[in-house]
Amino acid sequence: MSKGYSCIGLVNPKTPENVGSVMRAAGCYGVNSVFYTGKRYEMAKQFCTDTKNAHYNIPLIGVDDLQSVIPLGCVPIAVDLIPGAKPLPEYKHPARAFYIFGPEDGTLKKQITNFCKETIYVPTNGCMNLAAAVNVIMYDRMAKGDDFSNHQDTLK
């Protein structure tokens, strides 16, 4: 596992199945915490599919605004299939990262991508579902090891 620190932000996740699968991925890849915005998950969370009960070890926290909860020293990174995003195979992850994923049925708004240091995407033929995208991004982070970028040097 990586020696870095990573968190996940979910913008208004649509289904409890995907949030449960995100929590399972978080447990598999050593994610430190997961934050989410919106009310859709709150209304359906009792149907969660966190089959490994990762929520007992990894905080899943509802917040109003992801920008206000960026963990100290973490680089906010938008994950979205939009023009100008960097392809994941070419991306070098920061040691302390806060990956922000859009809703399953939409894209990230400018108010989020504007505060993110970068936007990355998984090259595919079409978009992936939320849990699949989280798994791919976090696997890529783990597979690339501790050869992190120097994003933190530019944070002040």
Coordinates of N, CA and C in Angstrom, one line a residue:
M1 N 0.8 -1.2 0.0 CA 0.0 0.0 0.0 C 0.9 1.3 0.0
S2 N 0.3 2.3 -0.5 CA 1.0 3.6 -0.6 C 1.2 4.2 0.8
K3 N 2.2 4.9 1.0 CA 2.5 5.6 2.2 C 1.8 7.0 2.3
G4 N 1.1 7.4 1.2 CA 0.5 8.6 1.1 C -0.8 8.6 1.9
Y5 N -1.6 9.7 1.6 CA -2.9 9.9 2.3 C -3.9 10.3 1.3
S6 N -5.0 9.6 1.3 CA -6.0 9.9 0.3 C -7.4 9.9 0.9
C7 N -8.3 10.8 0.4 CA -9.7 10.9 0.8 C -10.5 11.0 -0.5
I8 N -11.8 10.7 -0.4 CA -12.7 10.7 -1.5 C -13.8 11.7 -1.2
G9 N -14.2 12.5 -2.2 CA -15.4 13.3 -2.1 C -16.4 12.9 -3.1
L10 N -17.6 12.7 -2.8 CA -18.7 12.3 -3.7 C -19.7 13.5 -3.8
V11 N -20.0 13.9 -5.0 CA -21.0 15.0 -5.1 C -22.3 14.4 -5.4
N12 N -23.2 14.6 -4.4 CA -24.6 14.1 -4.5 C -24.8 12.7 -5.1
P13 N -24.2 11.7 -4.5 CA -24.3 10.4 -5.0 C -25.7 9.9 -5.1
K14 N -26.0 9.2 -6.2 CA -27.4 8.9 -6.5 C -27.9 7.6 -5.7
T15 N -27.0 6.6 -5.7 CA -27.5 5.3 -5.2 C -26.7 4.8 -4.0
P16 N -27.4 4.1 -3.0 CA -26.7 3.5 -1.9 C -25.8 2.4 -2.4
E17 N -26.2 1.7 -3.4 CA -25.3 0.7 -3.9 C -23.9 1.2 -4.3
N18 N -23.9 2.3 -5.0 CA -22.6 2.9 -5.4 C -21.9 3.4 -4.2
V19 N -22.5 4.0 -3.3 CA -21.8 4.5 -2.1 C -21.2 3.3 -1.3
G20 N -22.0 2.2 -1.2 CA -21.5 1.0 -0.5 C -20.3 0.5 -1.2
S21 N -20.4 0.4 -2.5 CA -19.2 -0.1 -3.3 C -18.0 0.9 -3.2
V22 N -18.3 2.2 -3.1 CA -17.2 3.1 -2.9 C -16.5 2.9 -1.6
M23 N -17.3 2.6 -0.5 CA -16.8 2.3 0.8 C -15.9 1.0 0.8
R24 N -16.4 0.1 0.0 CA -15.7 -1.2 -0.1 C -14.3 -0.9 -0.8
A25 N -14.3 -0.1 -1.9 CA -13.1 0.2 -2.5 C -12.2 1.0 -1.6
A26 N -12.8 1.9 -0.8 CA -12.0 2.7 0.1 C -11.2 1.8 1.1
G27 N -11.9 0.8 1.5 CA -11.2 -0.2 2.4 C -10.1 -1.0 1.7
C28 N -10.4 -1.3 0.5 CA -9.4 -2.1 -0.3 C -8.1 -1.3 -0.5
Y29 N -8.2 0.0 -0.8 CA -7.1 0.8 -1.2 C -6.6 1.8 -0.2
G30 N -7.0 1.6 1.1 CA -6.4 2.4 2.1 C -6.8 3.9 2.2
V31 N -8.0 4.2 1.7 CA -8.5 5.5 1.7 C -8.8 5.9 3.2
N32 N -8.5 7.2 3.6 CA -8.6 7.6 4.9 C -10.0 8.0 5.3
S33 N -10.8 8.7 4.4 CA -12.1 9.1 4.7 C -12.9 9.3 3.4
V34 N -14.2 9.3 3.5 CA -15.1 9.6 2.4 C -16.1 10.6 2.8
F35 N -16.2 11.7 2.0 CA -17.2 12.7 2.3 C -18.2 12.7 1.1
Y36 N -19.4 13.1 1.4 CA -20.4 13.3 0.4 C -21.3 14.5 0.6
T37 N -21.8 15.0 -0.5 CA -22.8 16.1 -0.4 C -24.1 15.6 -0.9
G38 N -25.1 16.4 -0.8 CA -26.5 16.1 -1.3 C -27.3 15.3 -0.4
K39 N -28.6 15.1 -0.8 CA -29.6 14.4 0.0 C -30.0 13.0 -0.5
R40 N -29.6 12.7 -1.7 CA -30.1 11.5 -2.3 C -29.6 10.3 -1.5
Y41 N -28.4 10.2 -1.2 CA -27.8 9.1 -0.4 C -28.5 9.0 0.9
E42 N -28.7 10.1 1.6 CA -29.3 10.2 2.9 C -30.7 9.5 2.9
M43 N -31.4 9.6 1.9 CA -32.8 9.0 1.8 C -32.7 7.5 1.6
A44 N -31.6 7.0 1.1 CA -31.6 5.6 0.8 C -30.4 4.8 1.4
K45 N -29.7 5.4 2.4 CA -28.5 4.8 2.9 C -28.7 3.4 3.6
Q46 N -29.9 3.2 4.1 CA -30.2 1.9 4.8 C -30.0 0.7 3.8
F47 N -30.0 1.0 2.5 CA -29.8 -0.1 1.5 C -28.4 -0.2 1.1
C48 N -27.4 0.3 1.8 CA -26.0 0.3 1.5 C -25.4 -1.1 1.2
T49 N -24.5 -1.1 0.3 CA -23.9 -2.4 -0.1 C -22.4 -2.5 0.3
D50 N -22.1 -1.9 1.4 CA -20.8 -2.0 2.0 C -20.6 -3.3 2.6
T51 N -20.4 -4.3 1.8 CA -20.3 -5.7 2.3 C -19.2 -6.1 3.2
K52 N -18.1 -5.2 3.2 CA -17.0 -5.4 4.1 C -17.1 -4.6 5.3
N53 N -18.2 -3.8 5.5 CA -18.4 -3.0 6.6 C -17.2 -2.0 6.8
A54 N -16.7 -1.4 5.7 CA -15.6 -0.5 5.8 C -16.0 0.8 6.6
H55 N -17.3 1.1 6.6 CA -17.7 2.3 7.4 C -17.4 2.2 8.8
Y56 N -17.1 1.0 9.4 CA -16.6 0.9 10.8 C -15.2 1.5 10.9
N57 N -14.4 1.5 9.9 CA -13.0 1.9 10.0 C -12.7 3.2 9.2
I58 N -13.6 3.5 8.3 CA -13.3 4.7 7.4 C -14.6 5.6 7.6
P59 N -14.4 6.8 8.0 CA -15.5 7.7 8.2 C -16.2 8.0 6.9
L60 N -17.5 8.0 6.9 CA -18.4 8.4 5.7 C -19.2 9.5 6.3
I61 N -18.8 10.8 5.8 CA -19.3 12.0 6.4 C -20.1 12.8 5.4
G62 N -21.3 13.1 5.8 CA -22.2 14.0 5.0 C -21.8 15.5 5.2
V63 N -21.5 16.3 4.2 CA -21.2 17.7 4.4 C -21.9 18.5 3.4
D64 N -22.0 19.8 3.6 CA -22.7 20.7 2.7 C -21.8 21.2 1.6
D65 N -20.4 21.2 1.8 CA -19.5 21.8 0.8 C -18.2 21.0 0.9
L66 N -17.8 20.4 -0.2 CA -16.5 19.6 -0.2 C -15.3 20.5 0.0
Q67 N -15.3 21.7 -0.6 CA -14.2 22.6 -0.5 C -13.9 23.0 0.9
S68 N -14.9 23.0 1.8 CA -14.6 23.4 3.2 C -14.0 22.3 4.0
V69 N -14.0 21.1 3.5 CA -13.5 19.9 4.3 C -12.2 19.3 3.6
I70 N -11.6 20.0 2.8 CA -10.3 19.5 2.2 C -9.3 19.2 3.3
P71 N -8.9 18.0 3.5 CA -8.0 17.7 4.6 C -6.7 18.5 4.4
L72 N -6.1 18.9 5.5 CA -4.9 19.7 5.6 C -3.8 19.1 4.6
G73 N -3.3 19.9 3.7 CA -2.2 19.5 2.8 C -2.7 18.6 1.7
C74 N -3.9 18.3 1.6 CA -4.4 17.5 0.4 C -4.6 18.3 -0.8
V75 N -4.3 17.7 -1.9 CA -4.5 18.4 -3.2 C -5.9 17.9 -3.7
P76 N -6.8 18.9 -4.0 CA -8.1 18.5 -4.5 C -8.0 18.2 -6.0
I77 N -8.5 17.0 -6.4 CA -8.4 16.6 -7.8 C -9.8 16.2 -8.2
A78 N -10.3 16.8 -9.3 CA -11.6 16.5 -9.8 C -11.4 15.3 -10.7
V79 N -12.4 14.3 -10.7 CA -12.4 13.2 -11.6 C -13.6 13.3 -12.4
D80 N -13.4 13.6 -13.7 CA -14.6 13.8 -14.5 C -14.1 13.7 -16.0
L81 N -15.0 13.2 -16.8 CA -14.8 13.1 -18.2 C -15.2 14.3 -19.0
I82 N -14.3 15.4 -18.9 CA -14.6 16.7 -19.5 C -13.4 17.1 -20.3
P83 N -13.6 18.0 -21.2 CA -12.5 18.6 -22.0 C -11.4 19.2 -21.1
G84 N -10.2 19.0 -21.4 CA -9.1 19.5 -20.7 C -8.6 18.7 -19.6
A85 N -9.3 17.6 -19.2 CA -8.9 16.7 -18.2 C -7.7 15.9 -18.6
K86 N -6.8 15.5 -17.7 CA -5.6 14.7 -18.0 C -6.0 13.2 -17.9
P87 N -5.5 12.4 -18.9 CA -5.8 11.0 -18.9 C -5.0 10.3 -17.7
L88 N -5.7 9.4 -17.1 CA -5.1 8.7 -15.9 C -3.8 8.0 -16.2
P89 N -3.6 7.4 -17.3 CA -2.3 6.7 -17.5 C -1.1 7.6 -17.4
E90 N -1.3 8.9 -17.7 CA -0.2 9.9 -17.7 C -0.1 10.7 -16.4
Y91 N -1.0 10.4 -15.5 CA -1.1 11.2 -14.3 C -0.2 10.7 -13.2
K92 N 0.4 11.6 -12.5 CA 1.2 11.3 -11.3 C 0.5 11.8 -10.1
H93 N 0.1 11.0 -9.2 CA -0.7 11.3 -8.0 C 0.1 12.1 -7.0
P94 N -0.5 13.0 -6.3 CA 0.1 13.7 -5.2 C 0.1 12.7 -4.0
A95 N 1.1 13.0 -3.1 CA 1.2 12.1 -1.9 C -0.1 12.3 -1.0
R96 N -0.6 13.5 -0.9 CA -1.9 13.7 -0.2 C -2.9 14.2 -1.1
A97 N -3.9 13.4 -1.4 CA -4.9 13.7 -2.4 C -6.3 13.6 -1.9
F98 N -7.2 14.5 -2.4 CA -8.6 14.5 -2.2 C -9.3 14.4 -3.5
Y99 N -9.7 13.2 -3.9 CA -10.3 12.9 -5.2 C -11.8 13.2 -5.1
I100 N -12.3 14.0 -6.0 CA -13.7 14.4 -6.0 C -14.4 13.9 -7.2
F101 N -15.4 13.1 -7.0 CA -16.1 12.4 -8.1 C -17.5 13.0 -8.2
G102 N -18.0 13.2 -9.5 CA -19.3 13.7 -9.7 C -20.4 12.7 -9.5
P103 N -21.6 13.1 -9.6 CA -22.8 12.2 -9.5 C -22.8 11.2 -10.7
E104 N -23.5 10.1 -10.4 CA -23.6 9.1 -11.5 C -24.4 9.6 -12.7
D105 N -25.2 10.6 -12.5 CA -26.1 11.0 -13.6 C -25.8 12.5 -14.0
G106 N -24.5 12.9 -13.8 CA -24.2 14.3 -14.2 C -22.7 14.5 -14.2
T107 N -22.3 15.7 -14.2 CA -20.9 16.1 -14.2 C -20.6 17.1 -13.1
L108 N -19.4 17.3 -12.8 CA -19.0 18.2 -11.8 C -19.3 19.7 -12.2
K109 N -19.8 20.5 -11.4 CA -20.0 21.9 -11.7 C -18.7 22.7 -11.6
K110 N -18.6 23.8 -12.3 CA -17.5 24.7 -12.3 C -17.1 25.1 -10.9
Q111 N -18.0 25.3 -10.0 CA -17.7 25.7 -8.7 C -16.8 24.7 -8.0
I112 N -16.8 23.4 -8.4 CA -16.0 22.4 -7.9 C -14.7 22.3 -8.7
T113 N -14.8 22.2 -10.0 CA -13.5 22.1 -10.8 C -12.6 23.3 -10.6
N114 N -13.2 24.5 -10.3 CA -12.4 25.7 -10.2 C -11.5 25.6 -9.0
F115 N -11.9 25.0 -7.9 CA -11.0 24.9 -6.7 C -10.1 23.7 -6.8
C116 N -10.3 22.8 -7.7 CA -9.4 21.6 -7.8 C -8.2 22.0 -8.5
K117 N -7.1 21.4 -8.1 CA -5.8 21.7 -8.7 C -5.7 21.1 -10.1
E118 N -6.3 20.0 -10.3 CA -6.3 19.3 -11.6 C -7.6 18.6 -11.8
T119 N -7.9 18.2 -13.1 CA -9.0 17.3 -13.4 C -8.4 16.1 -14.2
I120 N -8.8 14.9 -13.8 CA -8.3 13.7 -14.4 C -9.5 12.9 -14.9
Y121 N -9.2 12.0 -15.8 CA -10.3 11.1 -16.3 C -9.7 9.7 -16.6
V122 N -10.6 8.7 -16.6 CA -10.2 7.4 -17.1 C -10.6 7.3 -18.5
P123 N -9.6 7.1 -19.4 CA -10.0 6.9 -20.8 C -10.8 5.7 -21.1
T124 N -12.1 5.9 -21.5 CA -13.0 4.8 -21.8 C -13.9 5.2 -23.0
N125 N -14.6 4.2 -23.5 CA -15.6 4.5 -24.5 C -16.9 4.8 -23.7
G126 N -17.1 6.0 -23.3 CA -18.3 6.4 -22.5 C -17.9 6.5 -21.0
C127 N -18.8 6.8 -20.2 CA -18.5 7.1 -18.8 C -18.7 5.8 -18.0
M128 N -18.0 5.7 -16.9 CA -18.1 4.6 -16.0 C -19.1 4.9 -14.9
N129 N -19.5 3.9 -14.1 CA -20.3 4.3 -13.0 C -19.4 4.7 -11.8
L130 N -20.0 5.4 -10.8 CA -19.2 6.0 -9.8 C -18.3 5.0 -9.1
A131 N -18.8 3.9 -8.6 CA -18.0 2.9 -7.9 C -16.8 2.4 -8.8
A132 N -17.1 2.1 -10.0 CA -16.1 1.6 -10.9 C -15.0 2.7 -11.1
A133 N -15.4 3.9 -11.3 CA -14.4 5.0 -11.4 C -13.5 5.1 -10.2
V134 N -14.1 5.0 -9.0 CA -13.3 5.1 -7.7 C -12.3 3.9 -7.7
N135 N -12.8 2.7 -8.0 CA -11.9 1.6 -8.0 C -10.7 1.8 -8.9
V136 N -11.0 2.2 -10.1 CA -9.9 2.4 -11.1 C -8.9 3.5 -10.7
I137 N -9.4 4.6 -10.2 CA -8.5 5.7 -9.7 C -7.7 5.3 -8.5
M138 N -8.3 4.6 -7.6 CA -7.5 4.2 -6.4 C -6.6 3.1 -6.7
Y139 N -7.0 2.2 -7.6 CA -6.0 1.1 -8.0 C -4.8 1.7 -8.7
D140 N -5.1 2.7 -9.6 CA -4.0 3.4 -10.3 C -3.0 4.0 -9.3
R141 N -3.6 4.7 -8.3 CA -2.7 5.3 -7.2 C -1.9 4.3 -6.6
M142 N -2.5 3.1 -6.2 CA -1.7 2.1 -5.5 C -0.7 1.5 -6.4
A143 N -1.0 1.2 -7.7 CA -0.2 0.5 -8.6 C 1.1 1.4 -9.0
K144 N 0.9 2.7 -9.0 CA 2.0 3.6 -9.3 C 3.0 3.8 -8.1
G145 N 2.6 3.3 -7.0 CA 3.5 3.3 -5.8 C 3.7 4.7 -5.2
D146 N 4.8 4.9 -4.5 CA 5.1 6.1 -3.8 C 5.9 7.1 -4.6
D147 N 5.9 7.0 -5.9 CA 6.5 8.0 -6.8 C 5.5 9.1 -7.0
F148 N 5.3 9.9 -6.0 CA 4.3 11.0 -6.0 C 4.8 12.2 -6.7
S149 N 3.9 13.1 -7.1 CA 4.2 14.3 -7.7 C 4.6 15.3 -6.6
N150 N 5.0 16.5 -7.0 CA 5.4 17.5 -6.1 C 4.3 18.6 -5.9
H151 N 3.0 18.2 -6.0 CA 1.9 19.2 -5.9 C 2.0 20.0 -4.6
Q152 N 2.4 19.3 -3.5 CA 2.4 19.9 -2.2 C 3.4 21.1 -2.2
D153 N 4.4 21.0 -3.0 CA 5.4 22.1 -3.0 C 4.7 23.4 -3.5
T154 N 3.6 23.3 -4.3 CA 3.0 24.5 -4.8 C 1.8 25.0 -4.0
L155 N 1.5 24.2 -2.9 CA 0.3 24.6 -2.1 C 0.8 25.6 -1.0
K156 N 0.2 26.7 -0.9 CA 0.6 27.7 0.1 C -0.7 28.2 0.7

